[in-house]
């Protein structure tokens, strides 16, 4: 099992055993292959421990989201060595043609009227706010007196049932 392997080992599914990762590597989040440690870019990947990692230069200590390039991060680094952007901003590492920038930037999404955008869950692009937020509050925020429930924003003057915690009891299915 991947959980039984050490920090520098991954679980080789074909051999059903733990295998040591190579130099400057650690197991990935799933525990089924290796990734470069923070501050190292990947320069070859043939799966499992068969990847090659190279140290990033001092002036570009960050690693791009895909792990293949080094980049300067003005907003700081995450524990994984990737660039960090504050909430409501998206990380931009490449220009519109896909060319790598020498320095990443954090661009704020425009939550104002006409745009109504927020960062997506991955933090890599701005997307339109949930329509119930826009129609209820004319913004990307669901603030008082509006009610946020299930990821949707409802007007407090709306006619819907009061907040009630429902309980369900499940009987034994096996006799």
PDB file of C-alpha atoms in Angstrom:
ATOM      1  CA  UNK A   1       0.000   0.000   0.000  1.00  0.00           C
ATOM      2  CA  UNK A   2       1.263   3.559  -0.794  1.00  0.00           C
ATOM      3  CA  UNK A   3       0.777   4.607   2.865  1.00  0.00           C
ATOM      4  CA  UNK A   4       3.252   1.988   4.059  1.00  0.00           C
ATOM      5  CA  UNK A   5       6.131   3.429   2.021  1.00  0.00           C
ATOM      6  CA  UNK A   6       8.614   5.902   3.508  1.00  0.00           C
ATOM      7  CA  UNK A   7       8.932   9.590   2.538  1.00  0.00           C
ATOM      8  CA  UNK A   8      11.561   8.841  -0.129  1.00  0.00           C
ATOM      9  CA  UNK A   9       9.818   5.725  -1.452  1.00  0.00           C
ATOM     10  CA  UNK A  10       6.860   5.206  -3.772  1.00  0.00           C
ATOM     11  CA  UNK A  11       4.579   2.185  -4.124  1.00  0.00           C
ATOM     12  CA  UNK A  12       5.359   0.322  -7.351  1.00  0.00           C
ATOM     13  CA  UNK A  13       2.006  -1.090  -8.447  1.00  0.00           C
ATOM     14  CA  UNK A  14       3.557  -3.626 -10.828  1.00  0.00           C
ATOM     15  CA  UNK A  15       5.877  -5.081  -8.147  1.00  0.00           C
ATOM     16  CA  UNK A  16       3.483  -4.468  -5.209  1.00  0.00           C
ATOM     17  CA  UNK A  17       6.366  -3.108  -3.145  1.00  0.00           C
ATOM     18  CA  UNK A  18       7.999   0.117  -2.013  1.00  0.00           C
ATOM     19  CA  UNK A  19      10.800   1.446  -4.231  1.00  0.00           C
ATOM     20  CA  UNK A  20      13.258   4.205  -3.350  1.00  0.00           C
ATOM     21  CA  UNK A  21      13.024   7.487  -5.258  1.00  0.00           C
ATOM     22  CA  UNK A  22      16.149   8.869  -6.930  1.00  0.00           C
ATOM     23  CA  UNK A  23      18.382  11.791  -6.008  1.00  0.00           C
ATOM     24  CA  UNK A  24      16.566  15.060  -5.154  1.00  0.00           C
ATOM     25  CA  UNK A  25      13.196  13.298  -5.249  1.00  0.00           C
ATOM     26  CA  UNK A  26      10.345  12.313  -2.938  1.00  0.00           C
ATOM     27  CA  UNK A  27       7.098  10.404  -3.453  1.00  0.00           C
ATOM     28  CA  UNK A  28       4.170  12.258  -5.020  1.00  0.00           C
ATOM     29  CA  UNK A  29       0.909  13.047  -3.210  1.00  0.00           C
ATOM     30  CA  UNK A  30      -0.665   9.697  -4.192  1.00  0.00           C
ATOM     31  CA  UNK A  31       2.465   7.755  -3.272  1.00  0.00           C
ATOM     32  CA  UNK A  32       2.629   5.915  -6.608  1.00  0.00           C
ATOM     33  CA  UNK A  33       5.532   7.753  -8.281  1.00  0.00           C
ATOM     34  CA  UNK A  34       8.329  10.226  -7.560  1.00  0.00           C
ATOM     35  CA  UNK A  35       8.500  14.015  -7.957  1.00  0.00           C
ATOM     36  CA  UNK A  36      11.336  16.501  -7.622  1.00  0.00           C
ATOM     37  CA  UNK A  37      11.852  18.065  -4.196  1.00  0.00           C
ATOM     38  CA  UNK A  38      11.144  21.826  -3.862  1.00  0.00           C
ATOM     39  CA  UNK A  39      13.713  23.995  -5.651  1.00  0.00           C
ATOM     40  CA  UNK A  40      14.398  21.354  -8.328  1.00  0.00           C
ATOM     41  CA  UNK A  41      12.900  21.222 -11.817  1.00  0.00           C
ATOM     42  CA  UNK A  42      12.162  18.043 -13.736  1.00  0.00           C
ATOM     43  CA  UNK A  43      14.246  17.628 -16.894  1.00  0.00           C
ATOM     44  CA  UNK A  44      13.218  14.038 -17.768  1.00  0.00           C
ATOM     45  CA  UNK A  45      10.295  11.808 -16.763  1.00  0.00           C
ATOM     46  CA  UNK A  46       9.917   8.162 -17.722  1.00  0.00           C
ATOM     47  CA  UNK A  47       7.680   7.302 -14.758  1.00  0.00           C
ATOM     48  CA  UNK A  48       8.199   5.986 -11.242  1.00  0.00           C
ATOM     49  CA  UNK A  49      11.704   6.760 -10.005  1.00  0.00           C
ATOM     50  CA  UNK A  50      12.933   7.240 -13.572  1.00  0.00           C
ATOM     51  CA  UNK A  51      12.889  11.049 -13.456  1.00  0.00           C
ATOM     52  CA  UNK A  52      15.823  13.435 -13.438  1.00  0.00           C
ATOM     53  CA  UNK A  53      15.761  16.584 -11.312  1.00  0.00           C
ATOM     54  CA  UNK A  54      18.013  19.637 -11.626  1.00  0.00           C
ATOM     55  CA  UNK A  55      18.499  22.407  -9.049  1.00  0.00           C
ATOM     56  CA  UNK A  56      16.953  25.764  -9.950  1.00  0.00           C
ATOM     57  CA  UNK A  57      19.254  28.812 -10.077  1.00  0.00           C
ATOM     58  CA  UNK A  58      19.339  31.118  -7.031  1.00  0.00           C
ATOM     59  CA  UNK A  59      17.450  33.917  -8.841  1.00  0.00           C
ATOM     60  CA  UNK A  60      14.643  31.518  -9.866  1.00  0.00           C
ATOM     61  CA  UNK A  61      13.976  29.337  -6.824  1.00  0.00           C
ATOM     62  CA  UNK A  62      10.333  28.640  -7.738  1.00  0.00           C
ATOM     63  CA  UNK A  63       9.158  25.763  -9.917  1.00  0.00           C
ATOM     64  CA  UNK A  64       6.261  26.090 -12.366  1.00  0.00           C
ATOM     65  CA  UNK A  65       2.978  24.296 -11.590  1.00  0.00           C
ATOM     66  CA  UNK A  66       3.854  21.525 -14.067  1.00  0.00           C
ATOM     67  CA  UNK A  67       7.316  21.078 -12.489  1.00  0.00           C
ATOM     68  CA  UNK A  68       9.293  21.440 -15.731  1.00  0.00           C
ATOM     69  CA  UNK A  69      10.667  24.979 -15.376  1.00  0.00           C
ATOM     70  CA  UNK A  70      12.233  27.300 -12.812  1.00  0.00           C
ATOM     71  CA  UNK A  71      10.694  30.739 -12.281  1.00  0.00           C
ATOM     72  CA  UNK A  72      11.015  33.754  -9.998  1.00  0.00           C
ATOM     73  CA  UNK A  73       8.088  34.102  -7.563  1.00  0.00           C
ATOM     74  CA  UNK A  74       7.459  37.639  -6.296  1.00  0.00           C
ATOM     75  CA  UNK A  75       4.672  36.528  -3.926  1.00  0.00           C
ATOM     76  CA  UNK A  76       6.636  33.789  -2.155  1.00  0.00           C
ATOM     77  CA  UNK A  77       6.671  30.005  -2.347  1.00  0.00           C
ATOM     78  CA  UNK A  78       4.369  27.213  -1.172  1.00  0.00           C
ATOM     79  CA  UNK A  79       5.710  24.225   0.784  1.00  0.00           C
ATOM     80  CA  UNK A  80       5.978  22.391  -2.572  1.00  0.00           C
ATOM     81  CA  UNK A  81       8.220  25.151  -3.987  1.00  0.00           C
ATOM     82  CA  UNK A  82       5.562  26.560  -6.339  1.00  0.00           C
ATOM     83  CA  UNK A  83       4.678  30.258  -6.617  1.00  0.00           C
ATOM     84  CA  UNK A  84       2.069  31.553  -4.179  1.00  0.00           C
ATOM     85  CA  UNK A  85      -0.676  34.083  -4.930  1.00  0.00           C
ATOM     86  CA  UNK A  86      -3.105  35.641  -2.432  1.00  0.00           C
ATOM     87  CA  UNK A  87      -6.822  34.775  -2.465  1.00  0.00           C
ATOM     88  CA  UNK A  88      -8.704  36.316  -5.384  1.00  0.00           C
ATOM     89  CA  UNK A  89      -5.595  36.327  -7.601  1.00  0.00           C
ATOM     90  CA  UNK A  90      -4.486  33.919 -10.296  1.00  0.00           C
ATOM     91  CA  UNK A  91      -0.943  32.764 -10.961  1.00  0.00           C
ATOM     92  CA  UNK A  92       0.372  33.680 -14.423  1.00  0.00           C
ATOM     93  CA  UNK A  93       3.544  31.817 -15.445  1.00  0.00           C
ATOM     94  CA  UNK A  94       3.265  32.045 -19.242  1.00  0.00           C
ATOM     95  CA  UNK A  95       2.204  34.668 -21.745  1.00  0.00           C
ATOM     96  CA  UNK A  96      -0.772  34.149 -24.048  1.00  0.00           C
ATOM     97  CA  UNK A  97       1.407  32.225 -26.557  1.00  0.00           C
ATOM     98  CA  UNK A  98       2.640  29.825 -23.868  1.00  0.00           C
ATOM     99  CA  UNK A  99       6.102  31.375 -23.560  1.00  0.00           C
ATOM    100  CA  UNK A 100       7.479  31.055 -20.027  1.00  0.00           C
ATOM    101  CA  UNK A 101       7.823  34.368 -18.196  1.00  0.00           C
ATOM    102  CA  UNK A 102      11.080  34.999 -16.322  1.00  0.00           C
ATOM    103  CA  UNK A 103       9.007  36.127 -13.338  1.00  0.00           C
ATOM    104  CA  UNK A 104       5.542  34.882 -12.409  1.00  0.00           C
ATOM    105  CA  UNK A 105       2.826  37.427 -11.636  1.00  0.00           C
ATOM    106  CA  UNK A 106      -0.307  37.378  -9.512  1.00  0.00           C
ATOM    107  CA  UNK A 107      -3.255  38.969 -11.336  1.00  0.00           C
ATOM    108  CA  UNK A 108      -6.390  39.938  -9.406  1.00  0.00           C
ATOM    109  CA  UNK A 109      -9.715  38.763 -10.789  1.00  0.00           C
ATOM    110  CA  UNK A 110     -12.173  41.590 -11.476  1.00  0.00           C
ATOM    111  CA  UNK A 111     -15.106  41.107  -9.103  1.00  0.00           C
ATOM    112  CA  UNK A 112     -16.698  44.394 -10.197  1.00  0.00           C
ATOM    113  CA  UNK A 113     -19.868  44.774 -12.216  1.00  0.00           C
ATOM    114  CA  UNK A 114     -19.650  43.747 -15.895  1.00  0.00           C
ATOM    115  CA  UNK A 115     -16.801  41.315 -15.164  1.00  0.00           C
ATOM    116  CA  UNK A 116     -17.920  39.549 -11.962  1.00  0.00           C
ATOM    117  CA  UNK A 117     -14.998  37.098 -11.931  1.00  0.00           C
ATOM    118  CA  UNK A 118     -13.214  35.153  -9.187  1.00  0.00           C
ATOM    119  CA  UNK A 119     -10.276  32.740  -9.220  1.00  0.00           C
ATOM    120  CA  UNK A 120     -11.196  29.120 -10.021  1.00  0.00           C
ATOM    121  CA  UNK A 121     -10.397  26.293  -7.568  1.00  0.00           C
ATOM    122  CA  UNK A 122      -6.957  25.717  -9.150  1.00  0.00           C
ATOM    123  CA  UNK A 123      -6.103  29.435  -8.999  1.00  0.00           C
ATOM    124  CA  UNK A 124      -5.011  29.470 -12.643  1.00  0.00           C
ATOM    125  CA  UNK A 125      -7.806  31.465 -14.319  1.00  0.00           C
ATOM    126  CA  UNK A 126     -10.627  33.877 -13.541  1.00  0.00           C
ATOM    127  CA  UNK A 127     -14.150  32.533 -13.966  1.00  0.00           C
ATOM    128  CA  UNK A 128     -17.598  34.133 -13.713  1.00  0.00           C
ATOM    129  CA  UNK A 129     -19.043  34.276 -10.196  1.00  0.00           C
ATOM    130  CA  UNK A 130     -21.877  31.939  -9.231  1.00  0.00           C
ATOM    131  CA  UNK A 131     -25.043  33.459 -10.851  1.00  0.00           C
ATOM    132  CA  UNK A 132     -26.983  33.445  -7.560  1.00  0.00           C
ATOM    133  CA  UNK A 133     -24.343  35.756  -6.033  1.00  0.00           C
ATOM    134  CA  UNK A 134     -24.656  38.216  -8.926  1.00  0.00           C
ATOM    135  CA  UNK A 135     -28.469  38.219  -8.985  1.00  0.00           C
ATOM    136  CA  UNK A 136     -28.793  38.476  -5.194  1.00  0.00           C
ATOM    137  CA  UNK A 137     -25.998  40.869  -4.211  1.00  0.00           C
ATOM    138  CA  UNK A 138     -24.742  42.299  -7.553  1.00  0.00           C
ATOM    139  CA  UNK A 139     -21.284  41.142  -6.480  1.00  0.00           C
ATOM    140  CA  UNK A 140     -19.170  38.009  -6.002  1.00  0.00           C
ATOM    141  CA  UNK A 141     -19.765  38.061  -2.233  1.00  0.00           C
ATOM    142  CA  UNK A 142     -22.759  36.723  -0.347  1.00  0.00           C
ATOM    143  CA  UNK A 143     -22.844  39.044   2.645  1.00  0.00           C
ATOM    144  CA  UNK A 144     -25.516  39.775   5.287  1.00  0.00           C
ATOM    145  CA  UNK A 145     -28.470  39.896   5.134  1.00  0.00           C
ATOM    146  CA  UNK A 146     -28.224  37.379   2.260  1.00  0.00           C
ATOM    147  CA  UNK A 147     -27.849  33.690   3.101  1.00  0.00           C
ATOM    148  CA  UNK A 148     -25.048  31.460   1.814  1.00  0.00           C
ATOM    149  CA  UNK A 149     -26.074  27.829   1.667  1.00  0.00           C
ATOM    150  CA  UNK A 150     -24.804  24.948  -0.471  1.00  0.00           C
ATOM    151  CA  UNK A 151     -22.448  27.310  -2.328  1.00  0.00           C
ATOM    152  CA  UNK A 152     -25.397  29.430  -3.484  1.00  0.00           C
ATOM    153  CA  UNK A 153     -26.499  32.895  -2.347  1.00  0.00           C
ATOM    154  CA  UNK A 154     -30.141  33.523  -1.447  1.00  0.00           C
ATOM    155  CA  UNK A 155     -31.937  36.715  -0.541  1.00  0.00           C
ATOM    156  CA  UNK A 156     -33.003  36.890   3.101  1.00  0.00           C
ATOM    157  CA  UNK A 157     -36.428  38.069   1.915  1.00  0.00           C
ATOM    158  CA  UNK A 158     -36.891  34.963  -0.206  1.00  0.00           C
ATOM    159  CA  UNK A 159     -39.658  32.539   0.661  1.00  0.00           C
ATOM    160  CA  UNK A 160     -37.868  29.317   1.500  1.00  0.00           C
ATOM    161  CA  UNK A 161     -38.028  27.052   4.547  1.00  0.00           C
ATOM    162  CA  UNK A 162     -36.149  28.015   7.723  1.00  0.00           C
ATOM    163  CA  UNK A 163     -32.791  26.440   8.416  1.00  0.00           C
ATOM    164  CA  UNK A 164     -33.427  23.037   9.905  1.00  0.00           C
ATOM    165  CA  UNK A 165     -30.983  20.238  10.485  1.00  0.00           C
ATOM    166  CA  UNK A 166     -32.576  17.074   9.241  1.00  0.00           C
ATOM    167  CA  UNK A 167     -31.633  13.753  10.676  1.00  0.00           C
ATOM    168  CA  UNK A 168     -32.056  10.480   8.937  1.00  0.00           C
ATOM    169  CA  UNK A 169     -31.867   7.145  10.668  1.00  0.00           C
ATOM    170  CA  UNK A 170     -30.837   4.176   8.658  1.00  0.00           C
ATOM    171  CA  UNK A 171     -31.915   0.768   9.841  1.00  0.00           C
ATOM    172  CA  UNK A 172     -29.762  -2.287   9.528  1.00  0.00           C
ATOM    173  CA  UNK A 173     -29.837  -3.562   5.966  1.00  0.00           C
ATOM    174  CA  UNK A 174     -28.560  -7.002   6.815  1.00  0.00           C
ATOM    175  CA  UNK A 175     -30.858  -9.271   8.779  1.00  0.00           C
TER     176      UNK A 175
END
